[in-house]
């Protein structure tokens, strides 16, 4: 069993073409690209509004987003799309037999180390996605698809920084 | 004709339903491409697995070309399609912070949900981090606000910015991508990959 069945990923160029068609469909149907971090923002804004309405109303970040969504921050295109992503990812995992509970990490590090850096990485990515008005999906990929200058800048800044910092974090991965 | 939702050919609720199906396609393709694995994703930064480069740029080119053709055929009115705003400094600083998050966390937001969907616990922890990060930005918004709104350039397309046609711009991106694919294929042969 050199190559078990569960490891057969799709040809990356074919996956790329299909990914491009998904972005094309989103633009054709909804006039916008795909995204991910925006759905987290929706959830946070809805959560803060529910728990501390006065606080949310007094904060421009929460309030502007809520008003832009007609007072229903959770009823947002990206929230529905991200629910789909979870279903789609799960279905793909079922078909390709990749459903397992595991902490995936380089065997040279402890899984605890992996989880600590996953948390730090997530915090930074969440913060950066708000400052940068979108993440790899919404700003870089979908932005590039519509030739947005900002999309190209996001892409270059995200991947450029990761390349520059790769040396310092090499023990996590190689 | 397109975009269907903006031209009110489909209702808002239909649009939300279709968003769910677009999401299924998005998640399915990401997982099939291997984006549910942080070690595959991080591989591009060390050369041992360049799947990110291949899928991301093939995806971007396909979508760009598709929109260009749809526009040419009169199937979509590109003036009605959302073009991301460009605020120069927040795009750069935000991108740098995201890049740091990427190399430490091994995921980006979309891919972390794919990883979590097939049971990756590191992806779930990354998602908890995302929520903390977004919440922190919201709470500290006054602090970030000047940078967030600095150097507003509107919503320019990169082709307009450089004063060239969209077709030429896309051609340049395609040529650049092919060069990168070639480097990626070379790197994968040069740097050994373990099975994971």
Short mmCIF file of C-alpha atoms in Angstrom, two decimals:
data_model
loop_
_atom_site.label_atom_id
_atom_site.label_comp_id
_atom_site.label_asym_id
_atom_site.label_seq_id
_atom_site.Cartn_x
_atom_site.Cartn_y
_atom_site.Cartn_z
CA UNK A 1 0.00 0.00 0.00
CA UNK A 2 2.49 2.60 -1.13
CA UNK A 3 -0.30 4.88 -2.14
CA UNK A 4 -3.48 4.23 -0.27
CA UNK A 5 -6.71 5.17 -1.96
CA UNK A 6 -7.32 8.00 0.48
CA UNK A 7 -4.35 9.97 -0.76
CA UNK A 8 -5.47 10.48 -4.32
CA UNK A 9 -6.04 14.16 -4.69
CA UNK A 10 -7.36 15.61 -7.90
CA UNK A 11 -4.89 16.82 -10.50
CA UNK A 12 -4.09 20.36 -9.28
CA UNK A 13 -4.56 21.99 -12.67
CA UNK A 14 -7.95 20.34 -13.09
CA UNK A 15 -8.89 21.40 -9.53
CA UNK A 16 -7.77 24.93 -10.44
CA UNK A 17 -9.99 25.02 -13.52
CA UNK A 18 -12.97 23.83 -11.47
CA UNK A 19 -12.15 26.42 -8.79
CA UNK A 20 -12.09 29.12 -11.46
CA UNK A 21 -15.48 27.95 -12.75
CA UNK A 22 -16.89 28.24 -9.20
CA UNK A 23 -15.66 31.85 -9.00
CA UNK A 24 -17.05 32.52 -12.47
CA UNK A 25 -20.42 31.09 -11.44
CA UNK A 26 -20.48 33.26 -8.31
CA UNK A 27 -19.86 36.36 -10.41
CA UNK A 28 -22.40 35.38 -13.05
CA UNK A 29 -25.11 34.48 -10.56
CA UNK A 30 -24.51 36.91 -7.72
CA UNK A 31 -22.22 39.57 -9.15
CA UNK A 32 -19.53 38.85 -6.60
CA UNK A 33 -16.73 36.40 -5.93
CA UNK A 34 -16.38 33.77 -3.24
CA UNK A 35 -15.07 34.47 0.26
CA UNK A 36 -14.53 33.11 3.73
CA UNK A 37 -13.49 35.65 6.35
CA UNK A 38 -16.61 37.74 5.69
CA UNK A 39 -18.76 34.94 7.07
CA UNK A 40 -16.78 35.01 10.31
CA UNK A 41 -17.29 38.76 10.49
CA UNK A 42 -21.05 38.20 10.03
CA UNK A 43 -21.09 35.73 12.89
CA UNK A 44 -19.05 37.98 15.19
CA UNK A 45 -21.20 41.05 14.44
CA UNK A 46 -24.40 39.06 14.99
CA UNK A 47 -23.01 37.63 18.21
CA UNK A 48 -21.92 40.98 19.62
CA UNK A 49 -25.27 42.52 18.65
CA UNK A 50 -27.15 39.77 20.46
CA UNK A 51 -25.04 39.80 23.62
CA UNK A 52 -24.27 43.52 23.89
CA UNK A 53 -26.56 45.53 21.57
CA UNK A 54 -25.59 48.94 22.96
CA UNK A 55 -21.92 48.15 22.62
CA UNK A 56 -22.40 47.01 19.01
CA UNK A 57 -24.37 50.13 18.10
CA UNK A 58 -21.61 52.34 19.49
CA UNK A 59 -18.87 50.65 17.47
CA UNK A 60 -18.49 51.76 13.87
CA UNK A 61 -17.10 48.40 12.71
CA UNK A 62 -20.09 46.41 13.97
CA UNK A 63 -22.68 49.08 13.26
CA UNK A 64 -21.65 49.79 9.65
CA UNK A 65 -21.70 46.10 8.80
CA UNK A 66 -25.06 45.58 10.44
CA UNK A 67 -26.60 48.53 8.56
CA UNK A 68 -25.13 47.30 5.27
CA UNK A 69 -26.94 43.99 5.91
CA UNK A 70 -30.31 45.59 6.66
CA UNK A 71 -29.90 44.97 10.39
CA UNK A 72 -29.50 41.21 9.91
CA UNK A 73 -25.74 40.64 9.88
CA UNK A 74 -26.08 36.86 9.87
CA UNK A 75 -28.30 36.88 6.78
CA UNK A 76 -25.37 37.40 4.50
CA UNK A 77 -24.42 35.80 1.18
CA UNK A 78 -21.09 34.62 2.54
CA UNK A 79 -22.67 32.90 5.54
CA UNK A 80 -24.76 30.72 3.21
CA UNK A 81 -21.75 30.15 1.00
CA UNK A 82 -19.54 29.10 3.94
CA UNK A 83 -22.19 26.64 5.16
CA UNK A 84 -21.93 25.19 1.67
CA UNK A 85 -18.14 25.02 1.93
CA UNK A 86 -18.42 22.87 5.05
CA UNK A 87 -20.89 20.55 3.30
CA UNK A 88 -18.81 20.44 0.10
CA UNK A 89 -15.57 19.75 1.96
CA UNK A 90 -17.28 17.02 3.96
CA UNK A 91 -18.77 15.38 0.84
CA UNK A 92 -15.37 15.40 -0.83
CA UNK A 93 -13.87 13.83 2.28
CA UNK A 94 -16.53 11.10 2.25
CA UNK A 95 -16.02 10.33 -1.44
CA UNK A 96 -12.23 10.26 -1.15
CA UNK A 97 -12.25 8.52 2.25
CA UNK A 98 -10.39 11.21 4.09
CA UNK A 99 -12.64 11.61 7.13
CA UNK A 100 -10.52 11.16 10.25
CA UNK A 101 -10.06 13.02 13.51
CA UNK A 102 -6.47 14.11 13.59
CA UNK A 103 -4.02 16.85 14.34
CA UNK A 104 -2.00 17.00 11.18
CA UNK A 105 1.58 17.96 11.84
CA UNK A 106 5.17 17.40 10.94
CA UNK A 107 6.29 14.29 12.92
CA UNK A 108 9.29 16.29 14.15
CA UNK A 109 7.08 18.54 16.27
CA UNK A 110 4.55 17.75 19.00
CA UNK A 111 0.88 18.08 18.18
CA UNK A 112 0.64 20.61 21.02
CA UNK A 113 3.14 22.84 19.20
CA UNK A 114 1.12 22.49 16.02
CA UNK A 115 -2.07 23.51 17.80
CA UNK A 116 -0.48 26.53 19.51
CA UNK A 117 0.78 27.83 16.17
CA UNK A 118 -2.54 27.03 14.49
CA UNK A 119 -4.25 29.24 17.08
CA UNK A 120 -1.74 32.09 16.68
CA UNK A 121 -1.94 31.77 12.89
CA UNK A 122 -5.72 31.88 13.02
CA UNK A 123 -5.74 34.98 15.21
CA UNK A 124 -3.34 36.77 12.85
CA UNK A 125 -5.25 35.69 9.76
CA UNK A 126 -8.55 36.80 11.28
CA UNK A 127 -7.15 40.19 12.22
CA UNK A 128 -5.34 40.69 8.91
CA UNK A 129 -8.42 39.72 6.89
CA UNK A 130 -10.41 42.53 8.48
CA UNK A 131 -7.70 45.11 8.01
CA UNK A 132 -7.09 43.92 4.44
CA UNK A 133 -10.83 43.76 3.58
CA UNK A 134 -10.86 40.06 2.76
CA UNK A 135 -8.69 36.96 2.83
CA UNK A 136 -7.10 34.68 0.26
CA UNK A 137 -10.52 33.77 -1.15
CA UNK A 138 -12.39 37.05 -1.09
CA UNK A 139 -9.63 39.52 -1.72
CA UNK A 140 -6.83 37.65 -3.47
CA UNK A 141 -8.60 34.99 -5.60
CA UNK A 142 -11.90 36.72 -6.27
CA UNK A 143 -10.24 40.14 -6.47
CA UNK A 144 -7.79 38.89 -9.09
CA UNK A 145 -10.64 37.34 -11.07
CA UNK A 146 -12.20 40.79 -11.58
CA UNK A 147 -8.72 42.32 -12.06
CA UNK A 148 -9.02 44.39 -8.89
CA UNK A 149 -5.78 46.19 -8.05
CA UNK A 150 -6.42 45.48 -4.37
CA UNK A 151 -6.76 41.75 -5.14
CA UNK A 152 -3.32 41.64 -6.72
CA UNK A 153 -1.84 43.60 -3.79
CA UNK A 154 -3.43 41.22 -1.26
CA UNK A 155 -2.14 38.19 -3.14
CA UNK A 156 1.40 39.58 -3.34
CA UNK A 157 1.41 40.68 0.32
CA UNK A 158 0.04 37.38 1.67
CA UNK A 159 2.21 35.01 -0.35
CA UNK A 160 5.25 37.33 -0.32
CA UNK A 161 5.22 37.58 3.47
CA UNK A 162 4.73 33.85 3.94
CA UNK A 163 7.70 33.18 1.64
CA UNK A 164 9.89 35.68 3.51
CA UNK A 165 8.94 34.23 6.91
CA UNK A 166 9.11 30.58 5.77
CA UNK A 167 12.74 30.26 6.83
CA UNK A 168 11.98 31.25 10.43
CA UNK A 169 9.12 28.78 10.78
CA UNK A 170 10.72 25.91 8.84
CA UNK A 171 10.83 23.64 11.90
CA UNK A 172 7.03 23.58 11.90
CA UNK A 173 6.88 22.13 8.41
CA UNK A 174 10.14 20.48 7.27
CA UNK B 1 -28.23 38.85 -18.56
CA UNK B 2 -25.72 38.38 -15.73
CA UNK B 3 -25.17 39.01 -12.91
CA UNK B 4 -28.51 37.32 -12.33
CA UNK B 5 -29.11 38.55 -8.76
CA UNK B 6 -28.24 42.17 -9.50
CA UNK B 7 -30.40 42.24 -12.63
CA UNK B 8 -33.18 40.81 -10.45
CA UNK B 9 -33.58 37.76 -12.66
CA UNK B 10 -33.43 35.71 -9.45
CA UNK B 11 -34.81 36.74 -6.06
CA UNK B 12 -32.75 37.48 -2.98
CA UNK B 13 -33.73 34.18 -1.40
CA UNK B 14 -32.80 32.25 -4.54
CA UNK B 15 -29.49 34.08 -4.48
CA UNK B 16 -28.87 32.91 -0.91
CA UNK B 17 -29.81 29.35 -1.84
CA UNK B 18 -27.44 29.45 -4.82
CA UNK B 19 -24.73 30.87 -2.51
CA UNK B 20 -25.06 27.65 -0.53
CA UNK B 21 -24.60 25.56 -3.69
CA UNK B 22 -21.69 27.71 -4.87
CA UNK B 23 -20.18 27.08 -1.43
CA UNK B 24 -20.61 23.32 -1.86
CA UNK B 25 -18.73 23.53 -5.16
CA UNK B 26 -16.06 25.73 -3.58
CA UNK B 27 -15.53 23.45 -0.58
CA UNK B 28 -15.63 20.29 -2.70
CA UNK B 29 -13.01 21.55 -5.15
CA UNK B 30 -10.72 22.87 -2.38
CA UNK B 31 -10.85 19.54 -0.56
CA UNK B 32 -10.35 17.52 -3.75
CA UNK B 33 -7.35 19.67 -4.58
CA UNK B 34 -5.76 18.87 -1.23
CA UNK B 35 -6.44 22.22 0.46
CA UNK B 36 -7.76 20.47 3.57
CA UNK B 37 -4.17 19.55 4.47
CA UNK B 38 -2.00 22.19 6.14
CA UNK B 39 1.17 20.31 5.26
CA UNK B 40 0.23 20.39 1.57
CA UNK B 41 -0.64 24.07 1.79
CA UNK B 42 2.58 25.03 3.58
CA UNK B 43 4.56 22.98 1.07
CA UNK B 44 4.52 25.79 -1.46
CA UNK B 45 6.69 27.90 0.83
CA UNK B 46 9.37 25.20 0.99
CA UNK B 47 9.02 23.84 -2.53
CA UNK B 48 8.12 20.27 -1.56
CA UNK B 49 4.48 20.59 -2.63
CA UNK B 50 3.34 23.44 -4.85
CA UNK B 51 -0.34 22.49 -5.09
CA UNK B 52 -1.35 25.92 -3.75
CA UNK B 53 0.45 27.70 -6.54
CA UNK B 54 -1.05 25.45 -9.21
CA UNK B 55 -4.64 25.44 -8.00
CA UNK B 56 -4.73 29.11 -7.00
CA UNK B 57 -3.29 30.50 -10.23
CA UNK B 58 -5.13 28.08 -12.53
CA UNK B 59 -8.29 29.13 -10.68
CA UNK B 60 -7.57 32.84 -10.99
CA UNK B 61 -6.75 32.57 -14.70
CA UNK B 62 -9.82 30.45 -15.46
CA UNK B 63 -12.09 32.93 -13.68
CA UNK B 64 -10.43 35.93 -15.34
CA UNK B 65 -10.69 34.40 -18.82
CA UNK B 66 -14.24 33.25 -18.15
CA UNK B 67 -15.34 36.72 -17.14
CA UNK B 68 -13.54 38.23 -20.11
CA UNK B 69 -15.37 35.85 -22.49
CA UNK B 70 -18.72 36.26 -20.75
CA UNK B 71 -18.31 40.01 -21.03
CA UNK B 72 -17.33 39.73 -24.71
CA UNK B 73 -20.38 37.56 -25.46
CA UNK B 74 -22.62 40.04 -23.65
CA UNK B 75 -23.58 37.45 -21.03
CA UNK B 76 -22.44 39.54 -18.08
CA UNK B 77 -22.30 43.28 -17.45
CA UNK B 78 -18.95 43.75 -15.77
CA UNK B 79 -20.00 47.21 -14.54
CA UNK B 80 -22.46 45.47 -12.21
CA UNK B 81 -19.93 43.01 -10.83
CA UNK B 82 -18.38 43.86 -7.48
CA UNK B 83 -14.77 44.98 -7.78
CA UNK B 84 -12.89 44.94 -4.48
CA UNK B 85 -11.96 48.35 -3.13
CA UNK B 86 -8.32 49.27 -2.89
CA UNK B 87 -7.09 50.98 0.25
CA UNK B 88 -3.37 50.76 -0.35
CA UNK B 89 -1.91 50.64 3.16
CA UNK B 90 -4.49 48.44 4.81
CA UNK B 91 -4.23 46.01 1.86
CA UNK B 92 -0.47 45.77 2.31
CA UNK B 93 -0.37 45.65 6.12
CA UNK B 94 -3.40 43.34 6.28
CA UNK B 95 -1.78 41.09 3.68
CA UNK B 96 1.49 40.98 5.63
CA UNK B 97 -0.36 39.99 8.82
CA UNK B 98 -2.28 37.32 6.88
CA UNK B 99 0.96 36.02 5.37
CA UNK B 100 2.41 35.62 8.87
CA UNK B 101 -0.77 33.84 9.93
CA UNK B 102 -0.53 31.55 6.90
CA UNK B 103 3.03 30.34 7.59
CA UNK B 104 2.34 29.83 11.31
CA UNK B 105 -1.15 28.36 11.02
CA UNK B 106 -0.81 26.47 7.75
CA UNK B 107 -4.29 27.44 6.62
CA UNK B 108 -6.19 30.40 5.29
CA UNK B 109 -9.84 30.92 6.34
CA UNK B 110 -11.51 29.05 3.46
CA UNK B 111 -9.17 26.08 3.57
CA UNK B 112 -9.41 25.81 7.37
CA UNK B 113 -13.16 25.17 7.06
CA UNK B 114 -12.41 22.41 4.52
CA UNK B 115 -9.89 20.88 6.89
CA UNK B 116 -12.32 21.09 9.79
CA UNK B 117 -15.04 19.51 7.62
CA UNK B 118 -13.00 16.31 7.30
CA UNK B 119 -11.97 16.22 10.95
CA UNK B 120 -8.66 18.11 11.14
CA UNK B 121 -8.38 19.32 14.72
CA UNK B 122 -5.60 21.80 13.89
CA UNK B 123 -7.99 23.39 11.39
CA UNK B 124 -10.68 23.72 14.07
CA UNK B 125 -8.21 25.44 16.40
CA UNK B 126 -7.22 27.75 13.54
CA UNK B 127 -10.90 28.64 13.10
CA UNK B 128 -11.19 29.51 16.80
CA UNK B 129 -8.19 31.78 16.21
CA UNK B 130 -9.97 33.41 13.26
CA UNK B 131 -12.95 34.30 15.44
CA UNK B 132 -10.65 35.73 18.12
CA UNK B 133 -8.75 37.76 15.51
CA UNK B 134 -11.89 39.21 13.90
CA UNK B 135 -13.37 40.01 17.32
CA UNK B 136 -10.13 41.67 18.38
CA UNK B 137 -10.17 43.83 15.25
CA UNK B 138 -13.75 44.84 15.99
CA UNK B 139 -13.01 45.73 19.60
CA UNK B 140 -9.81 47.61 18.72
CA UNK B 141 -11.36 49.20 15.63
CA UNK B 142 -10.63 52.78 16.78
CA UNK B 143 -6.97 51.88 16.89
CA UNK B 144 -6.96 50.45 13.36
CA UNK B 145 -9.36 52.94 11.81
CA UNK B 146 -6.80 55.50 10.51
CA UNK B 147 -4.81 52.75 8.78
CA UNK B 148 -8.02 51.01 7.62
CA UNK B 149 -9.12 54.09 5.68
CA UNK B 150 -5.74 55.44 4.56
CA UNK B 151 -5.00 55.95 0.85
CA UNK B 152 -8.40 55.15 -0.60
CA UNK B 153 -7.86 54.48 -4.30
CA UNK B 154 -11.47 53.57 -5.12
CA UNK B 155 -12.07 50.30 -6.99
CA UNK B 156 -9.56 50.37 -9.82
CA UNK B 157 -8.91 47.41 -12.07
CA UNK B 158 -5.23 46.68 -12.41
CA UNK B 159 -5.52 47.05 -16.20
CA UNK B 160 -6.86 50.61 -15.79
CA UNK B 161 -4.18 51.35 -13.25
CA UNK B 162 -1.42 50.45 -15.71
CA UNK B 163 -3.33 51.84 -18.68
CA UNK B 164 -3.40 48.59 -20.67
CA UNK B 165 -6.29 46.55 -22.03
CA UNK B 166 -7.84 43.79 -19.92
CA UNK B 167 -6.89 41.20 -22.56
CA UNK B 168 -3.19 42.13 -22.44
CA UNK B 169 -3.25 42.15 -18.64
CA UNK B 170 -4.76 38.66 -18.52
CA UNK B 171 -2.21 37.46 -21.07
CA UNK B 172 0.62 38.77 -18.85
CA UNK B 173 -0.86 36.95 -15.85
CA UNK B 174 -1.12 33.73 -17.86
CA UNK B 175 2.51 33.93 -19.00
CA UNK B 176 3.62 34.68 -15.42
CA UNK B 177 1.57 31.75 -14.13
CA UNK B 178 3.06 29.33 -16.68
CA UNK B 179 6.55 30.38 -15.60
CA UNK B 180 5.59 29.82 -11.96
CA UNK B 181 4.07 26.40 -12.77
CA UNK B 182 7.34 25.46 -14.43
CA UNK B 183 9.33 26.58 -11.36
CA UNK B 184 6.85 24.72 -9.13
CA UNK B 185 7.22 21.46 -11.05
CA UNK B 186 11.00 21.82 -10.85
CA UNK B 187 10.90 22.54 -7.10
CA UNK B 188 8.77 19.46 -6.40
CA UNK B 189 11.42 17.28 -8.03
CA UNK B 190 14.22 19.02 -6.15
CA UNK B 191 12.76 19.00 -2.64
CA UNK B 192 11.78 15.62 -1.23
CA UNK B 193 8.24 15.09 -0.07
CA UNK B 194 7.20 12.72 2.65
CA UNK B 195 3.82 11.08 2.56
CA UNK B 196 1.33 12.74 4.83
#
